[in-house]
Coordinates of C-alpha atoms in Angstrom, one line a residue:
M1 CA -0.2 0.1 -0.1
T2 CA 1.7 3.4 -0.9
E3 CA 1.7 6.3 1.5
G4 CA -0.9 9.4 1.4
P5 CA 0.8 12.5 0.8
K6 CA 2.3 13.7 4.2
E7 CA 0.6 16.4 6.4
P8 CA 2.4 19.5 6.1
R9 CA 4.4 20.5 9.3
P10 CA 3.7 23.5 11.5
L11 CA 5.7 26.8 10.8
V12 CA 5.7 30.0 12.8
A13 CA 6.6 32.7 10.0
Y14 CA 8.3 36.2 11.6
L15 CA 8.6 39.4 9.4
R16 CA 10.5 42.6 10.4
V17 CA 10.5 46.5 9.2
S18 CA 12.7 49.0 10.2
T19 CA 10.7 52.0 10.3
G20 CA 7.0 52.9 10.5
R21 CA 7.2 54.0 6.5
Q22 CA 8.5 50.7 5.6
G23 CA 5.9 49.1 7.7
R24 CA 2.9 51.1 6.2
S25 CA 4.3 50.9 2.5
G26 CA 5.3 47.0 2.5
L27 CA 8.8 48.1 1.3
G28 CA 10.7 45.0 1.8
L29 CA 7.9 43.1 3.3
E30 CA 6.2 41.4 0.6
A31 CA 9.8 39.9 -0.7
Q32 CA 9.8 38.8 3.1
R33 CA 6.3 36.9 3.0
Q34 CA 7.1 35.7 -0.5
A35 CA 10.3 33.9 0.6
L36 CA 8.9 32.4 3.7
E37 CA 5.6 31.2 1.5
N38 CA 8.2 29.8 -1.2
F39 CA 10.3 28.0 1.8
A40 CA 7.3 26.3 3.5
A41 CA 5.5 25.3 -0.2
N42 CA 8.5 23.8 -1.4
E43 CA 9.9 21.8 2.3
G44 CA 6.8 20.5 3.1
F45 CA 5.7 23.1 6.0
K46 CA 2.4 25.0 6.3
I47 CA 2.3 28.7 7.9
I48 CA 0.2 28.3 10.8
R49 CA 0.7 31.9 12.4
E50 CA 2.5 34.9 11.2
F51 CA 4.2 37.8 13.2
L52 CA 5.3 41.0 12.0
E53 CA 7.4 43.5 13.4
V54 CA 7.3 47.2 12.7
E55 CA 10.6 48.8 14.8
S56 CA 10.6 52.5 15.1
G57 CA 14.4 53.2 15.4
K58 CA 18.0 51.6 15.3
G59 CA 19.3 49.1 17.6
A60 CA 16.0 47.5 19.0
H61 CA 18.0 44.0 19.9
A62 CA 16.3 43.3 23.6
L63 CA 13.1 41.1 23.5
E64 CA 11.5 43.8 25.3
R65 CA 11.7 45.7 22.3
R66 CA 10.5 43.5 20.0
P67 CA 7.1 42.5 21.5
Q68 CA 6.6 40.8 18.2
L69 CA 9.2 38.6 18.1
R70 CA 8.8 37.7 21.8
D71 CA 5.5 36.9 21.1
A72 CA 6.5 34.4 18.0
L73 CA 8.7 32.9 20.0
A74 CA 5.9 31.5 22.7
E75 CA 3.7 30.6 20.0
A76 CA 6.7 28.4 18.2
R77 CA 7.0 26.9 22.0
K78 CA 3.3 26.5 22.3
R79 CA 2.8 24.4 18.9
R80 CA 6.1 22.9 19.2
C81 CA 7.1 24.1 15.7
P82 CA 10.0 26.0 14.0
L83 CA 10.3 29.7 13.8
A84 CA 11.5 30.9 10.7
V85 CA 12.4 34.3 8.7
A86 CA 13.5 35.0 5.2
K87 CA 16.8 36.3 6.1
L88 CA 19.1 36.4 9.1
D89 CA 19.2 40.0 9.2
R90 CA 15.6 39.8 10.1
L91 CA 16.3 38.6 13.5
S92 CA 19.4 40.5 13.9
R93 CA 23.1 41.1 12.8
D94 CA 24.0 41.3 16.6
V95 CA 25.9 38.2 17.6
H96 CA 25.1 38.2 21.4
F97 CA 21.3 39.1 20.6
I98 CA 21.4 35.7 18.1
S99 CA 22.9 34.1 21.0
G100 CA 20.4 35.0 23.2
L101 CA 18.1 33.8 20.5
M102 CA 19.6 30.5 20.7
N103 CA 18.7 29.9 24.4
E104 CA 15.2 30.0 24.2
R105 CA 14.4 26.3 23.3
V106 CA 12.9 27.3 19.6
R107 CA 14.5 26.1 16.7
F108 CA 15.1 28.6 14.1
I109 CA 15.0 28.4 10.0
V110 CA 16.2 30.9 8.1
C111 CA 15.1 30.5 4.5
E112 CA 18.2 31.7 2.4
L113 CA 20.4 29.3 4.6
G114 CA 18.1 26.0 4.7
E115 CA 16.5 24.2 6.9
E116 CA 19.2 22.2 8.4
T117 CA 21.3 24.7 8.8
D118 CA 23.1 24.5 12.1
P119 CA 23.1 26.8 14.9
F120 CA 26.7 27.1 14.6
V121 CA 26.7 28.6 11.1
L122 CA 23.9 31.0 12.2
H123 CA 26.5 32.6 14.8
L124 CA 28.9 32.4 11.9
F125 CA 27.0 34.6 9.5
A126 CA 26.2 37.0 12.5
A127 CA 29.8 37.3 13.1
M128 CA 30.3 38.2 9.7
A129 CA 27.6 40.7 9.2
E130 CA 28.2 42.6 12.4
R131 CA 31.7 42.7 11.5
E132 CA 30.8 44.3 8.2
R133 CA 28.6 46.8 9.4
A134 CA 31.4 47.8 11.9
M135 CA 33.7 48.5 9.1
I136 CA 31.4 49.9 6.4
S137 CA 30.5 52.4 9.4
A138 CA 34.5 52.7 10.4
R139 CA 35.0 53.9 6.4
T140 CA 31.8 55.7 6.0
K141 CA 33.2 57.8 9.1
A142 CA 36.6 58.1 7.5
A143 CA 35.7 59.1 4.2
L144 CA 33.4 61.9 6.0
Q145 CA 36.7 63.5 7.6
A146 CA 38.3 63.3 4.5
A147 CA 35.6 65.1 2.8
K148 CA 35.8 67.6 5.9
A149 CA 39.6 68.2 5.8
R150 CA 39.3 69.0 2.1
G151 CA 36.7 71.9 3.3
V152 CA 33.7 70.2 1.8
R153 CA 30.3 71.2 3.7
L154 CA 28.4 68.4 4.8
G155 CA 25.7 69.7 6.4
G156 CA 24.9 71.0 2.9
P157 CA 23.6 69.1 -0.5
N158 CA 26.9 68.1 -2.4
I159 CA 26.0 65.4 -5.4
N160 CA 29.8 64.7 -6.4
E161 CA 30.9 64.3 -2.7
V162 CA 27.9 62.4 -1.8
R163 CA 28.3 60.0 -5.0
K164 CA 32.2 59.5 -3.7
I165 CA 30.9 58.4 -0.1
A166 CA 28.4 55.8 -1.5
L167 CA 30.7 54.5 -4.1
A168 CA 33.1 54.2 -1.5
S169 CA 31.0 52.7 0.7
N170 CA 29.5 50.2 -1.7
K171 CA 33.0 49.3 -2.9
A172 CA 33.5 48.6 1.1
I173 CA 30.8 46.4 1.3
A174 CA 31.5 44.4 -1.8
D175 CA 35.1 43.8 -0.3
Q176 CA 34.1 42.5 3.0
N177 CA 31.9 40.4 1.3
A178 CA 34.4 38.7 -0.4
L179 CA 36.9 38.6 2.1
N180 CA 33.8 36.8 4.3
V181 CA 33.2 34.1 1.8
L182 CA 36.7 33.5 1.0
P183 CA 37.5 31.0 3.9
I184 CA 34.6 29.0 2.8
I185 CA 35.6 29.1 -1.0
K186 CA 39.3 27.9 0.1
E187 CA 37.8 25.2 2.0
V188 CA 35.9 23.6 -0.9
Q189 CA 38.9 24.0 -2.8
R190 CA 40.4 22.0 -0.3
A191 CA 37.5 19.2 -0.7
G192 CA 38.4 19.2 -4.3
A193 CA 36.5 21.6 -6.2
K194 CA 39.4 23.4 -8.8
S195 CA 37.4 25.0 -11.5
L196 CA 35.2 28.3 -11.0
H197 CA 31.9 26.2 -12.1
Q198 CA 32.9 23.5 -9.5
I199 CA 33.2 26.0 -6.9
A200 CA 29.8 27.6 -7.6
D201 CA 28.1 24.2 -7.2
A202 CA 29.9 23.2 -4.1
L203 CA 28.8 27.0 -2.8
N204 CA 25.3 26.3 -3.6
A205 CA 25.0 22.5 -2.5
R206 CA 25.9 24.1 1.0
G207 CA 23.3 26.5 1.0
I208 CA 25.6 29.8 1.1
P209 CA 23.4 32.5 -0.6
T210 CA 25.4 35.0 -2.6
P211 CA 25.9 38.6 -1.0
R212 CA 22.6 39.5 -2.7
G213 CA 20.6 36.3 -1.6
G214 CA 21.4 34.4 -5.0
R215 CA 23.0 31.4 -6.1
W216 CA 26.7 31.3 -7.2
H217 CA 28.2 31.0 -10.3
A218 CA 31.1 31.1 -12.2
K219 CA 31.2 34.8 -12.6
S220 CA 30.3 35.7 -8.8
V221 CA 33.0 33.4 -7.7
S222 CA 35.5 35.0 -10.2
N223 CA 34.2 38.4 -9.0
V224 CA 35.4 37.2 -5.1
F225 CA 38.8 36.5 -6.4
A226 CA 39.1 39.9 -8.2
R227 CA 38.6 41.5 -4.8
V228 CA 41.0 39.9 -2.7

């Protein structure tokens, strides 16, 4: 006798936007919801509750300032099911906060990393994101100080200077992303991946997303090597 279709597993979804304006406009919200729904459909889950957090400012890492996350954790514990987010930064980019969440007796799933991602990997990605944020902030401050030293008025509009600072910040982000993923690339090379295509396939097989959350290709691997 053949088995019938398996009953979908329950899943609690948590979505977060950073400002009231984003919450009202749906900026970023629908992309998160779509990612969660796609993950649930592909992996045999059913979203039983959705919790939406709209934050009013930066640094809202404590659970006291995340009432919807606190309620989502309670619901997941009650239903004995995982809590899912579209991307890790929807929980936090703060390692200490992520570590605290790991002690909440709730299984976390980050859709972009896959269902079987080990908690250690979540800590690793949070640590890389935290370091990236700190380095970008430091480089942006240095660029602003250099502009001020050249006599640029930072309080008023100066399109050329703003463009230079933005380009420098974007380059810093891309350079740091390359440095973050390079150790993993070296590991897959030691495991036998030689060509750019083989490295890309190995990264995709491990569930490692590109900095933009997509799949790796030979060109994107080549871009990493070009930056380091």
